[in-house]
PDB file of C-alpha atoms in Angstrom:
ATOM      1  CA  MET M  28     -25.748  -3.298 -10.752  1.00  0.00           C
ATOM      2  CA  ALA M  29     -27.825  -6.457 -10.233  1.00  0.00           C
ATOM      3  CA  ALA M  30     -28.235  -6.876 -13.986  1.00  0.00           C
ATOM      4  CA  HIS M  31     -24.506  -6.395 -14.424  1.00  0.00           C
ATOM      5  CA  ALA M  32     -23.807  -9.067 -11.815  1.00  0.00           C
ATOM      6  CA  ARG M  33     -26.129 -11.500 -13.599  1.00  0.00           C
ATOM      7  CA  ARG M  34     -24.309 -10.874 -16.864  1.00  0.00           C
ATOM      8  CA  LEU M  35     -20.980 -11.528 -15.165  1.00  0.00           C
ATOM      9  CA  ARG M  36     -22.288 -14.807 -13.767  1.00  0.00           C
ATOM     10  CA  ARG M  37     -23.450 -15.881 -17.227  1.00  0.00           C
ATOM     11  CA  ALA M  38     -20.134 -15.005 -18.886  1.00  0.00           C
ATOM     12  CA  ARG M  39     -18.401 -18.134 -20.086  1.00  0.00           C
ATOM     13  CA  PRO M  40     -15.114 -18.820 -18.248  1.00  0.00           C
ATOM     14  CA  GLY M  41     -11.972 -19.455 -20.212  1.00  0.00           C
ATOM     15  CA  ARG M  42     -12.720 -17.166 -23.162  1.00  0.00           C
ATOM     16  CA  ARG M  43      -9.525 -16.463 -25.069  1.00  0.00           C
ATOM     17  CA  ALA M  44      -8.061 -13.030 -24.345  1.00  0.00           C
ATOM     18  CA  ALA M  45      -7.529 -12.489 -28.064  1.00  0.00           C
ATOM     19  CA  GLU M  46     -11.300 -12.660 -28.625  1.00  0.00           C
ATOM     20  CA  PRO M  47     -12.820 -10.179 -26.151  1.00  0.00           C
ATOM     21  CA  ARG M  48     -16.491  -9.349 -26.463  1.00  0.00           C
ATOM     22  CA  GLY M  49     -18.435  -6.520 -24.905  1.00  0.00           C
ATOM     23  CA  GLU M  50     -21.880  -5.029 -24.986  1.00  0.00           C
ATOM     24  CA  ARG M  51     -22.096  -1.248 -25.178  1.00  0.00           C
ATOM     25  CA  THR M  52     -25.154   0.492 -23.754  1.00  0.00           C
ATOM     26  CA  HIS M  53     -25.686   4.212 -23.428  1.00  0.00           C
ATOM     27  CA  SER M  54     -27.323   5.790 -20.417  1.00  0.00           C
ATOM     28  CA  CYS M  55     -30.180   8.184 -20.954  1.00  0.00           C
ATOM     29  CA  GLY M  56     -29.753  10.997 -18.483  1.00  0.00           C
ATOM     30  CA  GLY M  57     -27.431  13.532 -16.997  1.00  0.00           C
ATOM     31  CA  GLY M  58     -24.720  13.255 -19.599  1.00  0.00           C
ATOM     32  CA  ALA M  59     -23.385  10.195 -17.809  1.00  0.00           C
ATOM     33  CA  PRO M  60     -20.675   8.251 -19.622  1.00  0.00           C
ATOM     34  CA  SER M  61     -21.499   5.202 -21.662  1.00  0.00           C
ATOM     35  CA  ALA M  62     -21.581   1.938 -19.770  1.00  0.00           C
ATOM     36  CA  ILE M  63     -19.734  -1.067 -21.058  1.00  0.00           C
ATOM     37  CA  ARG M  64     -20.151  -4.633 -19.945  1.00  0.00           C
ATOM     38  CA  ARG M  65     -17.078  -6.672 -20.663  1.00  0.00           C
ATOM     39  CA  ARG M  66     -16.660 -10.397 -21.019  1.00  0.00           C
ATOM     40  CA  VAL M  67     -12.909 -10.714 -21.019  1.00  0.00           C
ATOM     41  CA  ASP M  68     -10.784 -13.554 -19.716  1.00  0.00           C
ATOM     42  CA  LEU M  69      -8.333 -11.991 -17.277  1.00  0.00           C
ATOM     43  CA  GLY M  70      -6.625 -15.296 -16.572  1.00  0.00           C
ATOM     44  CA  PRO M  71      -3.640 -14.691 -18.894  1.00  0.00           C
ATOM     45  CA  LEU M  72      -3.135 -11.247 -17.362  1.00  0.00           C
ATOM     46  CA  LEU M  73      -3.322 -12.412 -13.760  1.00  0.00           C
ATOM     47  CA  ALA M  74      -1.368 -15.608 -14.339  1.00  0.00           C
ATOM     48  CA  ARG M  75       1.886 -13.659 -14.320  1.00  0.00           C
ATOM     49  CA  GLY M  76       1.200 -12.921 -10.664  1.00  0.00           C
ATOM     50  CA  SER M  77      -0.548 -16.129  -9.717  1.00  0.00           C
ATOM     51  CA  HIS M  78       2.102 -17.084  -7.185  1.00  0.00           C
ATOM     52  CA  HIS M  79       1.104 -13.985  -5.270  1.00  0.00           C
ATOM     53  CA  ALA M  80      -2.632 -14.226  -5.982  1.00  0.00           C
ATOM     54  CA  ARG M  81      -2.764 -17.599  -4.279  1.00  0.00           C
ATOM     55  CA  ARG M  82      -1.308 -16.290  -1.050  1.00  0.00           C
ATOM     56  CA  ALA M  83      -3.692 -16.241   1.899  1.00  0.00           C
ATOM     57  CA  GLY M  84      -3.110 -12.534   2.460  1.00  0.00           C
ATOM     58  CA  ASP M  85      -0.800  -9.651   1.884  1.00  0.00           C
ATOM     59  CA  ARG M  86       0.918  -8.944   5.185  1.00  0.00           C
ATOM     60  CA  ARG M  87       2.255  -5.661   3.948  1.00  0.00           C
ATOM     61  CA  TRP M  88      -1.237  -4.137   3.895  1.00  0.00           C
ATOM     62  CA  ARG M  89      -2.920  -5.809   6.849  1.00  0.00           C
ATOM     63  CA  GLY M  90      -4.064  -3.406   9.510  1.00  0.00           C
ATOM     64  CA  LYS M  91      -3.045  -0.331   7.521  1.00  0.00           C
ATOM     65  CA  ARG M  92      -6.434   0.834   6.293  1.00  0.00           C
ATOM     66  CA  GLY M  93      -7.813   4.148   7.445  1.00  0.00           C
ATOM     67  CA  ARG M  94      -6.774   7.731   7.032  1.00  0.00           C
ATOM     68  CA  LEU M  95      -3.323   9.056   7.629  1.00  0.00           C
ATOM     69  CA  PRO M  96      -3.160  11.818  10.225  1.00  0.00           C
ATOM     70  CA  ALA M  97      -3.076  15.127   8.365  1.00  0.00           C
ATOM     71  CA  GLU M  98       0.379  16.098   9.586  1.00  0.00           C
ATOM     72  CA  ASP M  99       1.768  12.677   8.637  1.00  0.00           C
ATOM     73  CA  ALA M 100       0.298  12.927   5.138  1.00  0.00           C
ATOM     74  CA  ARG M 101       1.781  16.407   4.659  1.00  0.00           C
ATOM     75  CA  ARG M 102       5.193  15.207   5.810  1.00  0.00           C
ATOM     76  CA  ARG M 103       5.164  12.241   3.451  1.00  0.00           C
ATOM     77  CA  LEU M 104       4.000  14.294   0.495  1.00  0.00           C
ATOM     78  CA  GLY M 105       6.662  16.878   1.213  1.00  0.00           C
ATOM     79  CA  GLY M 106       9.297  14.172   0.959  1.00  0.00           C
ATOM     80  CA  LEU M 107       7.853  13.006  -2.340  1.00  0.00           C
ATOM     81  CA  ARG M 108       7.819  16.545  -3.722  1.00  0.00           C
ATOM     82  CA  ARG M 109      11.558  16.850  -3.066  1.00  0.00           C
ATOM     83  CA  ARG M 110      12.281  13.627  -4.986  1.00  0.00           C
ATOM     84  CA  ARG M 111       9.996  14.009  -7.986  1.00  0.00           C
ATOM     85  CA  PRO M 112      11.032  15.936 -11.137  1.00  0.00           C
ATOM     86  CA  GLY M 113       9.525  19.411 -11.156  1.00  0.00           C
ATOM     87  CA  ASP M 114       7.192  19.163 -14.152  1.00  0.00           C
ATOM     88  CA  VAL M 115       5.553  15.981 -12.936  1.00  0.00           C
ATOM     89  CA  ALA M 116       5.488  17.182  -9.331  1.00  0.00           C
ATOM     90  CA  ALA M 117       3.718  20.400 -10.270  1.00  0.00           C
ATOM     91  CA  ALA M 118       1.091  18.618 -12.364  1.00  0.00           C
ATOM     92  CA  VAL M 119       0.426  15.905  -9.802  1.00  0.00           C
ATOM     93  CA  PHE M 120       0.144  18.324  -6.902  1.00  0.00           C
ATOM     94  CA  ARG M 121      -2.222  20.515  -8.919  1.00  0.00           C
ATOM     95  CA  ALA M 122      -4.380  17.461  -9.562  1.00  0.00           C
ATOM     96  CA  MET M 123      -4.315  16.531  -5.883  1.00  0.00           C
ATOM     97  CA  GLU M 124      -5.234  20.036  -4.762  1.00  0.00           C
ATOM     98  CA  ARG M 125      -7.923  20.468  -7.438  1.00  0.00           C
ATOM     99  CA  PRO M 126      -8.995  17.031  -8.694  1.00  0.00           C
ATOM    100  CA  GLN M 127     -12.111  18.170 -10.578  1.00  0.00           C
ATOM    101  CA  PRO M 128     -10.487  18.599 -14.043  1.00  0.00           C
ATOM    102  CA  LEU M 129      -8.853  15.159 -13.972  1.00  0.00           C
ATOM    103  CA  ALA M 130     -12.023  13.597 -12.564  1.00  0.00           C
ATOM    104  CA  ALA M 131     -14.055  15.173 -15.377  1.00  0.00           C
ATOM    105  CA  LEU M 132     -11.716  13.745 -18.011  1.00  0.00           C
ATOM    106  CA  LEU M 133     -11.983  10.288 -16.469  1.00  0.00           C
ATOM    107  CA  ARG M 134     -15.757  10.633 -16.207  1.00  0.00           C
ATOM    108  CA  ASP M 135     -15.917  11.196 -19.961  1.00  0.00           C
ATOM    109  CA  CYS M 136     -14.262   7.820 -20.590  1.00  0.00           C
ATOM    110  CA  VAL M 137     -16.299   4.663 -21.089  1.00  0.00           C
ATOM    111  CA  ALA M 138     -17.159   3.242 -17.674  1.00  0.00           C
ATOM    112  CA  THR M 139     -17.811  -0.231 -16.320  1.00  0.00           C
ATOM    113  CA  LEU M 140     -17.940  -1.999 -12.974  1.00  0.00           C
ATOM    114  CA  VAL M 141     -14.559  -1.527 -11.273  1.00  0.00           C
ATOM    115  CA  HIS M 142     -13.295  -3.394  -8.220  1.00  0.00           C
ATOM    116  CA  ASN M 143     -10.935  -0.659  -6.952  1.00  0.00           C
ATOM    117  CA  ASP M 144      -8.586  -2.962  -5.029  1.00  0.00           C
ATOM    118  CA  LEU M 145      -7.096  -5.629  -7.310  1.00  0.00           C
ATOM    119  CA  ARG M 146      -4.247  -6.467  -4.971  1.00  0.00           C
ATOM    120  CA  GLY M 147      -2.937 -10.008  -4.989  1.00  0.00           C
ATOM    121  CA  ALA M 148      -4.748 -11.014  -1.794  1.00  0.00           C
ATOM    122  CA  ASN M 149      -8.070 -10.326  -3.522  1.00  0.00           C
ATOM    123  CA  LEU M 150      -7.280 -12.401  -6.616  1.00  0.00           C
ATOM    124  CA  GLY M 151      -7.295 -16.120  -7.147  1.00  0.00           C
ATOM    125  CA  LEU M 152      -6.961 -18.453 -10.112  1.00  0.00           C
ATOM    126  CA  VAL M 153      -8.853 -21.723 -10.319  1.00  0.00           C
ATOM    127  CA  PRO M 154      -9.152 -23.979 -13.363  1.00  0.00           C
ATOM    128  CA  GLY M 155     -11.148 -22.185 -16.000  1.00  0.00           C
ATOM    129  CA  ARG M 156     -11.821 -18.934 -14.199  1.00  0.00           C
ATOM    130  CA  THR M 157     -10.552 -16.044 -12.104  1.00  0.00           C
ATOM    131  CA  VAL M 158     -11.914 -15.347  -8.607  1.00  0.00           C
ATOM    132  CA  VAL M 159     -12.029 -11.762  -7.299  1.00  0.00           C
ATOM    133  CA  LEU M 160     -12.745 -11.185  -3.592  1.00  0.00           C
ATOM    134  CA  ASP M 161     -13.676  -8.171  -1.440  1.00  0.00           C
ATOM    135  CA  TRP M 162     -15.974  -5.953  -3.482  1.00  0.00           C
ATOM    136  CA  GLY M 163     -16.444  -3.398  -0.707  1.00  0.00           C
ATOM    137  CA  LEU M 164     -14.851  -0.587  -2.744  1.00  0.00           C
ATOM    138  CA  ALA M 165     -16.521  -1.439  -6.056  1.00  0.00           C
ATOM    139  CA  GLY M 166     -17.937   1.353  -8.175  1.00  0.00           C
ATOM    140  CA  SER M 167     -18.210   2.679 -11.711  1.00  0.00           C
ATOM    141  CA  GLY M 168     -15.314   4.008 -13.759  1.00  0.00           C
ATOM    142  CA  PRO M 169     -12.866   3.269 -16.550  1.00  0.00           C
ATOM    143  CA  PRO M 170     -11.389  -0.229 -16.179  1.00  0.00           C
ATOM    144  CA  GLU M 171      -7.975   1.334 -16.769  1.00  0.00           C
ATOM    145  CA  LEU M 172      -8.165   2.742 -13.229  1.00  0.00           C
ATOM    146  CA  ASP M 173      -8.381  -0.794 -11.863  1.00  0.00           C
ATOM    147  CA  PHE M 174      -5.426  -1.822 -13.994  1.00  0.00           C
ATOM    148  CA  ALA M 175      -3.276   1.147 -12.932  1.00  0.00           C
ATOM    149  CA  TRP M 176      -3.744   0.199  -9.279  1.00  0.00           C
ATOM    150  CA  TYR M 177      -3.039  -3.442 -10.151  1.00  0.00           C
ATOM    151  CA  VAL M 178       0.279  -2.415 -11.708  1.00  0.00           C
ATOM    152  CA  PHE M 179       1.261  -0.337  -8.686  1.00  0.00           C
ATOM    153  CA  VAL M 180       0.362  -2.767  -5.941  1.00  0.00           C
ATOM    154  CA  ASN M 181       1.356  -6.000  -7.716  1.00  0.00           C
ATOM    155  CA  GLY M 182       3.831  -5.002 -10.429  1.00  0.00           C
ATOM    156  CA  TRP M 183       6.994  -5.288  -8.354  1.00  0.00           C
ATOM    157  CA  ARG M 184       5.951  -8.747  -7.090  1.00  0.00           C
ATOM    158  CA  ILE M 185       5.411 -10.243 -10.546  1.00  0.00           C
ATOM    159  CA  ASP M 186       8.191 -11.823 -12.571  1.00  0.00           C
ATOM    160  CA  ALA M 187       7.458  -9.708 -15.642  1.00  0.00           C
ATOM    161  CA  ALA M 188       8.207  -6.168 -16.725  1.00  0.00           C
ATOM    162  CA  ARG M 189       5.410  -3.662 -16.290  1.00  0.00           C
ATOM    163  CA  GLU M 190       5.418  -3.163 -20.046  1.00  0.00           C
ATOM    164  CA  GLN M 191       4.570  -6.860 -20.414  1.00  0.00           C
ATOM    165  CA  LEU M 192       1.641  -6.426 -18.040  1.00  0.00           C
ATOM    166  CA  ILE M 193       0.454  -3.461 -20.100  1.00  0.00           C
ATOM    167  CA  ASP M 194       0.670  -5.534 -23.282  1.00  0.00           C
ATOM    168  CA  ASP M 195      -1.328  -8.304 -21.577  1.00  0.00           C
ATOM    169  CA  PHE M 196      -3.993  -5.796 -20.562  1.00  0.00           C
ATOM    170  CA  LYS M 197      -4.265  -4.352 -24.057  1.00  0.00           C
ATOM    171  CA  ARG M 198      -4.611  -7.813 -25.564  1.00  0.00           C
ATOM    172  CA  ALA M 199      -7.287  -8.727 -23.021  1.00  0.00           C
ATOM    173  CA  GLU M 200      -9.310  -5.615 -23.844  1.00  0.00           C
ATOM    174  CA  GLY M 201      -8.865  -5.933 -27.590  1.00  0.00           C
ATOM    175  CA  ASP M 202     -10.873  -3.339 -29.498  1.00  0.00           C
ATOM    176  CA  LEU M 203     -12.391  -2.104 -26.221  1.00  0.00           C
ATOM    177  CA  HIS M 204      -9.062  -0.658 -25.112  1.00  0.00           C
ATOM    178  CA  ASP M 205      -9.012   3.116 -24.550  1.00  0.00           C
ATOM    179  CA  PRO M 206      -5.421   4.468 -24.667  1.00  0.00           C
ATOM    180  CA  ARG M 207      -6.549   7.882 -23.433  1.00  0.00           C
ATOM    181  CA  ALA M 208      -8.224   6.412 -20.353  1.00  0.00           C
ATOM    182  CA  LEU M 209      -5.062   4.478 -19.549  1.00  0.00           C
ATOM    183  CA  GLU M 210      -2.902   7.599 -19.795  1.00  0.00           C
ATOM    184  CA  LEU M 211      -5.259   9.507 -17.497  1.00  0.00           C
ATOM    185  CA  SER M 212      -5.243   6.572 -15.089  1.00  0.00           C
ATOM    186  CA  TRP M 213      -1.451   6.752 -14.718  1.00  0.00           C
ATOM    187  CA  ILE M 214      -1.838  10.344 -13.520  1.00  0.00           C
ATOM    188  CA  ALA M 215      -4.700   9.537 -11.163  1.00  0.00           C
ATOM    189  CA  GLN M 216      -2.876   6.548  -9.741  1.00  0.00           C
ATOM    190  CA  LEU M 217       0.278   8.504  -8.927  1.00  0.00           C
ATOM    191  CA  CYS M 218      -1.913  11.028  -7.104  1.00  0.00           C
ATOM    192  CA  TRP M 219      -3.431   8.229  -5.048  1.00  0.00           C
ATOM    193  CA  HIS M 220      -0.364   6.173  -4.222  1.00  0.00           C
ATOM    194  CA  GLY M 221       2.131   9.023  -3.987  1.00  0.00           C
ATOM    195  CA  PRO M 222       2.024   9.083  -0.162  1.00  0.00           C
ATOM    196  CA  LEU M 223       2.771   5.343  -0.056  1.00  0.00           C
ATOM    197  CA  LEU M 224       5.865   5.816  -2.213  1.00  0.00           C
ATOM    198  CA  ALA M 225       6.891   8.796  -0.100  1.00  0.00           C
ATOM    199  CA  HIS M 226       6.714   6.658   3.016  1.00  0.00           C
ATOM    200  CA  GLU M 227       8.963   4.038   1.425  1.00  0.00           C
ATOM    201  CA  LEU M 228      11.431   6.714   0.327  1.00  0.00           C
ATOM    202  CA  VAL M 229      11.914   8.274   3.739  1.00  0.00           C
ATOM    203  CA  GLU M 230      11.119   5.671   6.397  1.00  0.00           C
ATOM    204  CA  ALA M 231      11.738   2.193   4.987  1.00  0.00           C
ATOM    205  CA  SER M 232      14.827   0.003   4.842  1.00  0.00           C
ATOM    206  CA  GLU M 233      17.451   0.652   2.184  1.00  0.00           C
ATOM    207  CA  GLU M 234      16.125  -2.285   0.171  1.00  0.00           C
ATOM    208  CA  LYS M 235      12.628  -0.790   0.160  1.00  0.00           C
ATOM    209  CA  ARG M 236      13.972   2.680  -0.599  1.00  0.00           C
ATOM    210  CA  GLU M 237      15.843   1.338  -3.618  1.00  0.00           C
ATOM    211  CA  ARG M 238      12.710  -0.361  -4.887  1.00  0.00           C
ATOM    212  CA  ALA M 239      10.660   2.791  -4.258  1.00  0.00           C
ATOM    213  CA  ARG M 240      13.143   4.904  -6.217  1.00  0.00           C
ATOM    214  CA  ALA M 241      12.869   2.547  -9.188  1.00  0.00           C
ATOM    215  CA  GLU M 242       9.082   2.525  -8.848  1.00  0.00           C
ATOM    216  CA  LEU M 243       8.949   6.311  -8.739  1.00  0.00           C
ATOM    217  CA  ALA M 244      11.162   6.632 -11.824  1.00  0.00           C
ATOM    218  CA  TRP M 245       8.841   4.343 -13.790  1.00  0.00           C
ATOM    219  CA  TRP M 246       5.709   6.211 -12.751  1.00  0.00           C
ATOM    220  CA  VAL M 247       7.253   9.624 -13.401  1.00  0.00           C
ATOM    221  CA  ALA M 248       8.082   8.579 -16.964  1.00  0.00           C
ATOM    222  CA  ARG M 249       4.544   7.294 -17.509  1.00  0.00           C
ATOM    223  CA  VAL M 250       2.901  10.380 -16.062  1.00  0.00           C
ATOM    224  CA  ARG M 251       5.168  12.780 -17.948  1.00  0.00           C
ATOM    225  CA  ALA M 252       4.092  11.187 -21.231  1.00  0.00           C
ATOM    226  CA  ALA M 253       0.438  11.660 -20.249  1.00  0.00           C
ATOM    227  CA  LEU M 254       0.591  15.271 -19.047  1.00  0.00           C
ATOM    228  CA  GLU M 255      -0.463  16.704 -22.408  1.00  0.00           C
ATOM    229  CA  LEU M 256      -3.955  15.352 -21.721  1.00  0.00           C
ATOM    230  CA  LEU M 257      -4.447  17.704 -18.766  1.00  0.00           C
TER     231      LEU M 257
END
């Protein structure tokens, strides 16, 4: 990890997204996935949401960390099950109840350092570089997992279609992009944020419920297209 951090510090800021470079190294033991160290300028990707990234904090999420009480989580997930098309619901709930197969597929993808919470309050743009705060949840995994969370938590705040954000991400990754990892990440992300959508669908204002319905429809379509990988 320390070596990775040194490489990140040495990476030149402002590299064009159309010219990504990476160094592939393969680990030696335990069948662990290949590691990849990326030097990619995320500025063009994050710039679409820069108005949000510069905010001092995201009030929506303050004070809401921690586990949901078990009965509350079950109630929220039950509401989501009633609103999600059956094929996607069945697959997602299977993955939530037995995550090992999906986790194994993701583990086989090329891994790198992932932040795990690329919400707007943790992102900032300064001339020539991107600043990422709060690395308390950082770990190893496919970078597509980071991007899937970024799309969920920031997508509705950004004045661009989600498909445009996906195109930005693919351009930033260049020949390092792994379409399979991205498809698997859509599934994993819906498993993780499903309870949040369920809460919006059953307990929020009508404005939030309308947005949650549109959000759910987009994610269902993405996950349905990826189900053949399971």
